[in-house]
Amino acid sequence: MNQPPACPICTSEFAYADRGQWVCPECGHEWPLDAATSASDEGDRMIKDANGNMLVDGDSVVVIKDLKVKGSSLVVKVGTKVRNIRLVEGDHDIDCKIEGIGAMKLKSEFVRKA
């Protein structure tokens, strides 16, 4: 039998499986059986750029591909430097302001860390 994971809240070793969920008897926390134990908290979510470098809030990135702005004739050109990014949930996981264009959301696969 597999060793049950430690509770992500209280790190108790006594978690047990019950109806498709892990249950911690010490703090009462429940989480899905298929959830990754190392990344169970949203704060542990890792976002990487096109080269595999970790991104964090406040980083500067450089656009590596021409990106058309939806609903506009504007284009974000290759080499555009974007400062002070903010990481968000969703498909477009970078929220930023681009000089001359304004607020935008970008996909991390189209940027590299500056």
Short mmCIF file of C-alpha atoms in Angstrom, two decimals:
data_model
loop_
_atom_site.label_atom_id
_atom_site.label_comp_id
_atom_site.label_asym_id
_atom_site.label_seq_id
_atom_site.Cartn_x
_atom_site.Cartn_y
_atom_site.Cartn_z
CA MET A 1 0.00 0.00 0.00
CA ASN A 2 1.19 3.52 -0.82
CA GLN A 3 2.28 5.82 1.97
CA PRO A 4 -0.37 8.54 2.45
CA PRO A 5 0.85 12.14 1.96
CA ALA A 6 1.36 14.51 4.85
CA CYS A 7 -1.43 17.00 5.47
CA PRO A 8 -0.71 20.27 3.59
CA ILE A 9 -2.13 22.33 6.48
CA CYS A 10 -0.71 20.79 9.66
CA THR A 11 1.85 18.32 8.17
CA SER A 12 0.33 15.42 10.08
CA GLU A 13 1.45 11.94 8.98
CA PHE A 14 -1.87 10.30 9.83
CA ALA A 15 -3.95 11.22 6.76
CA TYR A 16 -6.25 8.52 5.39
CA ALA A 17 -8.28 7.99 2.21
CA ASP A 18 -12.07 8.28 2.42
CA ARG A 19 -14.48 8.39 -0.59
CA GLY A 20 -12.04 9.88 -3.08
CA GLN A 21 -10.41 12.32 -0.67
CA TRP A 22 -7.55 12.40 1.79
CA VAL A 23 -8.66 13.33 5.32
CA CYS A 24 -6.48 14.60 8.15
CA PRO A 25 -7.77 13.42 11.55
CA GLU A 26 -5.83 16.08 13.45
CA CYS A 27 -7.02 19.29 11.74
CA GLY A 28 -9.98 17.99 9.69
CA HIS A 29 -8.61 19.22 6.34
CA GLU A 30 -9.78 17.30 3.24
CA TRP A 31 -8.19 17.31 -0.25
CA PRO A 32 -8.64 15.23 -3.44
CA LEU A 33 -6.79 11.92 -3.84
CA ASP A 34 -5.34 12.96 -7.21
CA ALA A 35 -4.03 16.34 -6.00
CA ALA A 36 -0.27 16.76 -6.15
CA THR A 37 1.04 16.83 -2.60
CA SER A 38 3.91 19.19 -3.35
CA ALA A 39 1.70 21.80 -5.05
CA SER A 40 -1.51 21.51 -3.06
CA ASP A 41 -1.58 25.19 -2.11
CA GLU A 42 -2.18 27.82 -4.78
CA GLY A 43 0.82 29.73 -3.47
CA ASP A 44 3.06 26.86 -4.59
CA ARG A 45 2.00 27.28 -8.22
CA MET A 46 5.01 27.71 -10.47
CA ILE A 47 4.95 29.74 -13.68
CA LYS A 48 7.89 29.44 -16.06
CA ASP A 49 8.89 31.50 -19.07
CA ALA A 50 9.69 30.11 -22.53
CA ASN A 51 13.20 29.13 -21.40
CA GLY A 52 12.06 27.39 -18.21
CA ASN A 53 13.05 30.15 -15.77
CA MET A 54 10.78 30.73 -12.78
CA LEU A 55 8.74 33.94 -12.86
CA VAL A 56 7.64 35.87 -9.77
CA ASP A 57 5.62 39.04 -9.20
CA GLY A 58 7.61 42.16 -10.04
CA ASP A 59 9.92 40.54 -12.63
CA SER A 60 10.74 42.13 -15.96
CA VAL A 61 10.23 40.07 -19.11
CA VAL A 62 10.90 40.43 -22.84
CA VAL A 63 8.37 39.39 -25.51
CA ILE A 64 9.83 36.71 -27.84
CA LYS A 65 7.14 36.75 -30.56
CA ASP A 66 5.02 39.40 -32.31
CA LEU A 67 1.66 39.36 -30.51
CA LYS A 68 -1.49 40.82 -32.07
CA VAL A 69 -3.71 42.68 -29.61
CA LYS A 70 -7.19 41.21 -29.86
CA GLY A 71 -9.83 43.70 -30.99
CA SER A 72 -7.24 46.20 -32.17
CA SER A 73 -4.76 46.77 -34.98
CA LEU A 74 -1.90 47.11 -32.48
CA VAL A 75 0.97 44.60 -32.29
CA VAL A 76 3.34 43.95 -29.40
CA LYS A 77 6.70 43.63 -31.17
CA VAL A 78 9.47 41.12 -30.47
CA GLY A 79 11.91 42.52 -27.91
CA THR A 80 9.36 44.67 -26.09
CA LYS A 81 10.40 44.85 -22.43
CA VAL A 82 7.60 44.58 -19.89
CA ARG A 83 8.37 45.67 -16.32
CA ASN A 84 6.72 44.81 -13.02
CA ILE A 85 4.57 41.84 -14.07
CA ARG A 86 1.91 40.30 -11.86
CA LEU A 87 1.13 36.56 -11.97
CA VAL A 88 -2.55 35.60 -12.08
CA GLU A 89 -4.66 32.45 -12.48
CA GLY A 90 -5.87 31.34 -15.89
CA ASP A 91 -4.65 30.70 -19.41
CA HIS A 92 -3.10 34.15 -19.74
CA ASP A 93 -1.08 34.04 -16.53
CA ILE A 94 0.77 37.37 -16.67
CA ASP A 95 -0.98 40.69 -16.00
CA CYS A 96 1.01 43.77 -17.02
CA LYS A 97 1.04 47.26 -18.54
CA ILE A 98 2.84 47.72 -21.84
CA GLU A 99 4.03 51.22 -22.67
CA GLY A 100 2.07 52.64 -25.61
CA ILE A 101 -0.59 49.90 -25.44
CA GLY A 102 -1.86 49.74 -21.86
CA ALA A 103 -3.01 46.93 -19.59
CA MET A 104 -2.73 43.43 -21.06
CA LYS A 105 -2.63 39.79 -20.15
CA LEU A 106 0.13 37.63 -21.63
CA LYS A 107 0.88 33.92 -21.77
CA SER A 108 4.14 32.98 -20.10
CA GLU A 109 5.13 30.84 -23.10
CA PHE A 110 5.65 34.02 -25.19
CA VAL A 111 8.05 35.81 -22.83
CA ARG A 112 11.51 35.28 -21.40
CA LYS A 113 12.90 36.66 -18.18
CA ALA A 114 14.90 39.88 -18.68
#
